XYZ file of C-alpha atoms in Angstrom:
311
model
C -73.862 -46.779 -104.382
C -70.830 -46.470 -102.091
C -69.196 -44.040 -104.522
C -72.336 -41.881 -104.572
C -72.415 -41.856 -100.763
C -68.766 -40.783 -100.625
C -69.438 -37.945 -103.088
C -72.373 -36.694 -101.003
C -70.278 -36.795 -97.808
C -67.391 -34.958 -99.462
C -69.631 -32.259 -100.888
C -71.492 -31.390 -97.660
C -69.912 -29.580 -94.697
C -69.713 -31.286 -91.338
C -72.294 -30.349 -88.749
C -70.969 -27.708 -86.388
C -68.222 -26.593 -88.767
C -67.124 -23.022 -88.142
C -66.644 -22.187 -91.826
C -68.854 -24.258 -94.148
C -68.003 -24.859 -97.771
C -70.277 -22.102 -99.091
C -68.992 -18.535 -99.231
C -70.468 -15.161 -100.170
C -74.027 -13.944 -99.735
C -76.399 -15.741 -97.406
C -79.035 -17.890 -99.042
C -82.755 -17.363 -98.737
C -82.973 -20.040 -96.042
C -80.472 -18.094 -93.921
C -82.661 -14.987 -93.886
C -85.945 -16.657 -92.968
C -85.021 -17.307 -89.370
C -82.774 -14.810 -87.652
C -80.671 -15.743 -84.601
C -81.641 -14.160 -81.277
C -79.818 -11.148 -79.910
C -76.282 -12.174 -78.925
C -76.343 -10.520 -75.524
C -73.396 -12.529 -74.228
C -71.054 -11.559 -77.079
C -72.042 -7.904 -77.174
C -71.791 -7.663 -73.381
C -68.301 -9.195 -73.369
C -67.276 -6.890 -76.223
C -68.487 -3.808 -74.365
C -67.009 -4.860 -71.040
C -63.554 -5.737 -72.305
C -63.448 -2.659 -74.566
C -64.127 -0.357 -71.641
C -61.864 -2.126 -69.157
C -58.964 -3.322 -71.301
C -58.833 -0.606 -73.977
C -60.297 2.608 -72.567
C -59.251 1.736 -69.023
C -55.598 0.895 -69.666
C -54.184 4.477 -69.790
C -56.397 5.434 -66.847
C -55.031 2.544 -64.798
C -51.476 3.594 -65.659
C -52.120 7.132 -64.398
C -54.117 6.250 -61.283
C -51.963 3.438 -59.906
C -48.838 4.506 -57.954
C -45.754 4.857 -60.116
C -43.725 2.877 -57.554
C -45.711 -0.249 -58.396
C -44.775 -0.084 -62.072
C -41.424 1.673 -62.688
C -41.018 3.486 -65.986
C -38.538 0.892 -67.271
C -41.024 -1.968 -66.704
C -44.444 -2.782 -68.195
C -47.260 -0.799 -66.583
C -50.709 -1.988 -65.515
C -52.048 -0.549 -68.775
C -49.619 -2.719 -70.737
C -50.969 -5.858 -69.077
C -54.490 -4.663 -69.874
C -53.422 -4.260 -73.496
C -51.924 -7.769 -73.569
C -55.212 -9.209 -72.315
C -57.091 -7.186 -74.951
C -54.856 -8.614 -77.704
C -55.828 -12.140 -76.648
C -59.528 -11.748 -75.786
C -60.673 -9.549 -78.693
C -59.545 -11.903 -81.522
C -61.357 -14.733 -79.738
C -64.564 -12.672 -79.563
C -64.244 -11.710 -83.237
C -63.952 -15.384 -84.153
C -67.040 -16.194 -82.095
C -68.875 -13.344 -83.839
C -68.025 -14.732 -87.276
C -68.998 -18.206 -86.093
C -72.520 -17.021 -85.268
C -72.957 -15.093 -88.497
C -75.027 -16.597 -91.344
C -72.601 -14.850 -93.720
C -69.467 -16.950 -94.071
C -65.963 -16.230 -95.303
C -63.096 -18.401 -96.560
C -60.883 -19.568 -93.710
C -57.836 -17.860 -95.195
C -59.591 -14.455 -95.171
C -60.643 -14.863 -91.539
C -57.202 -16.066 -90.437
C -55.348 -13.275 -92.266
C -57.725 -10.695 -90.781
C -57.235 -11.974 -87.227
C -53.449 -12.267 -87.648
C -53.240 -8.720 -89.013
C -55.418 -7.484 -86.148
C -53.133 -9.076 -83.543
C -50.013 -7.710 -85.264
C -51.433 -4.171 -85.395
C -52.634 -4.255 -81.789
C -49.230 -5.573 -80.677
C -47.374 -2.822 -82.546
C -49.686 -0.317 -80.898
C -48.980 -1.897 -77.498
C -45.281 -1.031 -77.722
C -45.691 2.453 -79.172
C -48.565 3.413 -76.899
C -46.730 2.151 -73.821
C -43.738 4.402 -74.508
C -45.823 7.410 -75.578
C -48.009 7.364 -72.486
C -45.019 6.962 -70.185
C -43.480 10.058 -71.731
C -46.256 12.028 -69.998
C -44.397 11.542 -66.717
C -41.383 13.221 -68.339
C -43.369 16.223 -69.582
C -44.431 15.025 -73.017
C -47.536 16.868 -74.277
C -49.840 14.912 -76.586
C -51.449 18.045 -77.967
C -48.118 18.967 -79.612
C -46.361 17.198 -82.464
C -43.239 15.151 -81.775
C -40.783 17.849 -82.873
C -42.651 20.629 -81.045
C -42.488 18.913 -77.651
C -40.031 20.646 -75.289
C -38.494 17.387 -74.048
C -37.917 16.203 -77.637
C -36.396 19.466 -78.878
C -33.480 19.145 -76.445
C -32.479 15.628 -77.497
C -28.888 15.168 -78.650
C -27.989 14.022 -81.233
C -30.912 15.322 -83.277
C -31.250 11.996 -85.064
C -32.964 10.731 -81.882
C -35.925 12.910 -82.846
C -36.256 10.850 -86.013
C -36.398 7.723 -83.856
C -39.259 9.156 -81.797
C -41.077 10.122 -84.979
C -40.627 6.547 -86.196
C -42.099 5.310 -82.921
C -45.037 7.707 -83.373
C -45.541 6.416 -86.933
C -45.645 2.789 -85.778
C -48.063 3.695 -82.986
C -50.470 6.113 -84.654
C -50.401 5.076 -88.317
C -49.135 1.582 -89.053
C -50.339 0.034 -85.800
C -53.761 1.666 -85.994
C -54.244 0.678 -89.650
C -53.347 -2.964 -89.069
C -55.486 -2.992 -85.928
C -58.674 -1.255 -87.016
C -59.050 -2.247 -90.686
C -59.517 -5.975 -89.871
C -61.690 -5.028 -86.882
C -64.169 -2.999 -88.948
C -63.957 -5.482 -91.810
C -65.096 -8.341 -89.579
C -67.853 -6.188 -88.059
C -69.111 -5.332 -91.549
C -69.055 -8.951 -92.708
C -71.021 -9.924 -89.620
C -73.437 -7.035 -90.239
C -74.013 -8.196 -93.828
C -75.523 -11.418 -92.453
C -77.891 -9.671 -90.021
C -80.940 -9.525 -92.313
C -84.254 -11.307 -92.048
C -87.531 -11.456 -93.959
C -89.557 -11.637 -90.734
C -90.442 -8.094 -89.674
C -91.289 -9.211 -86.132
C -87.597 -10.009 -85.619
C -86.568 -6.467 -86.594
C -86.697 -5.018 -83.099
C -84.228 -4.802 -80.272
C -84.766 -6.295 -76.817
C -84.263 -4.281 -73.646
C -80.780 -5.754 -73.215
C -79.713 -4.306 -76.565
C -81.018 -0.866 -75.631
C -79.065 -0.956 -72.360
C -75.828 -1.875 -74.119
C -76.237 0.653 -76.931
C -75.115 3.686 -74.893
C -71.832 2.221 -73.561
C -71.109 0.610 -76.925
C -71.627 3.865 -78.859
C -69.538 5.840 -76.393
C -66.671 3.380 -76.784
C -66.840 3.598 -80.580
C -66.630 7.390 -80.197
C -63.423 6.941 -78.194
C -62.110 4.411 -80.717
C -62.663 6.707 -83.698
C -61.408 9.931 -82.075
C -58.409 8.526 -80.205
C -57.462 6.188 -83.042
C -57.900 8.938 -85.662
C -59.764 6.521 -87.923
C -62.754 8.655 -88.887
C -62.324 7.926 -92.616
C -62.317 4.169 -91.989
C -65.323 4.476 -89.696
C -67.378 6.677 -92.030
C -66.690 4.455 -95.051
C -67.794 1.430 -93.019
C -70.929 3.285 -91.944
C -71.723 4.331 -95.530
C -71.233 0.734 -96.666
C -73.664 -0.387 -93.956
C -76.235 2.195 -95.102
C -75.854 1.133 -98.729
C -76.316 -2.518 -97.758
C -79.452 -1.711 -95.762
C -80.999 0.109 -98.727
C -79.992 -2.705 -101.092
C -81.512 -5.401 -98.885
C -84.656 -3.309 -98.408
C -85.375 -3.740 -102.112
C -85.389 -7.480 -101.476
C -87.844 -6.914 -98.605
C -85.218 -7.863 -96.034
C -84.790 -5.936 -92.783
C -82.144 -5.877 -90.064
C -82.532 -8.276 -87.173
C -81.868 -7.309 -83.536
C -78.093 -7.762 -83.833
C -77.907 -5.705 -87.014
C -80.045 -2.941 -85.514
C -77.827 -2.845 -82.426
C -74.692 -2.422 -84.513
C -76.270 0.043 -86.962
C -77.789 2.303 -84.287
C -74.548 2.204 -82.297
C -72.719 3.592 -85.327
C -75.362 6.309 -85.770
C -75.063 7.435 -82.140
C -71.270 7.358 -82.516
C -71.515 9.776 -85.439
C -73.659 12.135 -83.341
C -71.138 12.009 -80.479
C -68.266 12.765 -82.859
C -70.164 15.756 -84.258
C -70.793 17.108 -80.737
C -67.116 16.597 -79.836
C -65.909 18.488 -82.918
C -68.349 21.376 -82.432
C -67.315 21.710 -78.780
C -63.606 22.013 -79.638
C -64.063 23.828 -82.949
C -62.425 27.084 -81.795
C -59.540 25.510 -79.867
C -56.523 27.121 -81.557
C -53.915 24.800 -80.023
C -55.710 21.617 -81.041
C -56.397 23.154 -84.444
C -52.651 23.441 -84.933
C -52.110 19.803 -83.907
C -54.859 18.544 -86.253
C -54.739 20.645 -89.451
C -56.592 19.812 -92.609
C -60.204 19.315 -93.625
C -61.006 16.604 -91.065
C -60.600 18.084 -87.585
C -61.186 15.480 -84.869
C -59.001 15.970 -81.758
C -57.859 13.010 -79.707
C -59.291 12.759 -76.167
C -55.794 12.256 -74.727
C -54.565 15.397 -76.476
C -57.457 17.255 -74.849
C -56.500 15.673 -71.506
C -52.864 16.765 -71.599
C -53.813 20.263 -72.767
C -56.778 21.145 -70.565
C -56.712 18.691 -67.626
C -53.184 17.491 -66.952
C -51.586 20.911 -67.469
C -54.123 22.592 -65.160
C -53.449 20.019 -62.456
C -49.722 20.691 -62.662
C -50.338 24.440 -62.453
C -52.625 24.022 -59.428
C -50.079 21.788 -57.674
C -47.393 24.470 -58.047
C -49.544 26.875 -56.063
């Protein structure tokens, strides 16, 4: 009898465990009752994304340069450091509330990779944005920038290209792939068999606009449209697959799904608006043409301000 009790205790997860012993698809019991809309998590996500991610380069430009010399971390760098700490915590809380579970090793590797990528981006982005004060133009490639062309010896240009690679390619990949992976895993658990739960509260509707606008900035500035569109297609395929089982998205799944749809509309409007911009076309050649907002800023806003100040 004692041996049977020990076997039952060993085979069942502890109450309150973050990652139970089962992995993979949610069971039928998980989809009968859907959790309520996670207003607190989605609000914190939206707030910290806007303040700590979108707001960091703005803070660096607005605050007086005397407060943060160019050879010291800027206000935006401290914002980025806070983002690198808070966002992994929120992602863990998101996975914790999801009926769909993952092995601990997968979650840990994803979070570690996310922090590494965001930290690499912190260094590269800090240097690249500070180059604006020296005349660097984001709408031009590294070698086409006037301040880079004059560097001696010329091997320094290779170093700046390496910095750009770490910032825009390696850092972004290690940052955004785990981010979208965790969002998709969470989304895969947001299905219910109760149709009454497939509607969004007012709080979700209020957060949808700011959330979608941030995802637009994330995709365009991070140049991760392929990653985003594949994630969106995977979400659509999952919705159609679950519909055959008579399962529908709950309020959290609808919030995430509709946010991605609005993001796609915003990206399309952005591309159409800048479709005939010859300078940005040269910076972003190829089939997928999605200019970065900061490239648009240095080309059409920052340069005009400098011209106006000369007069």
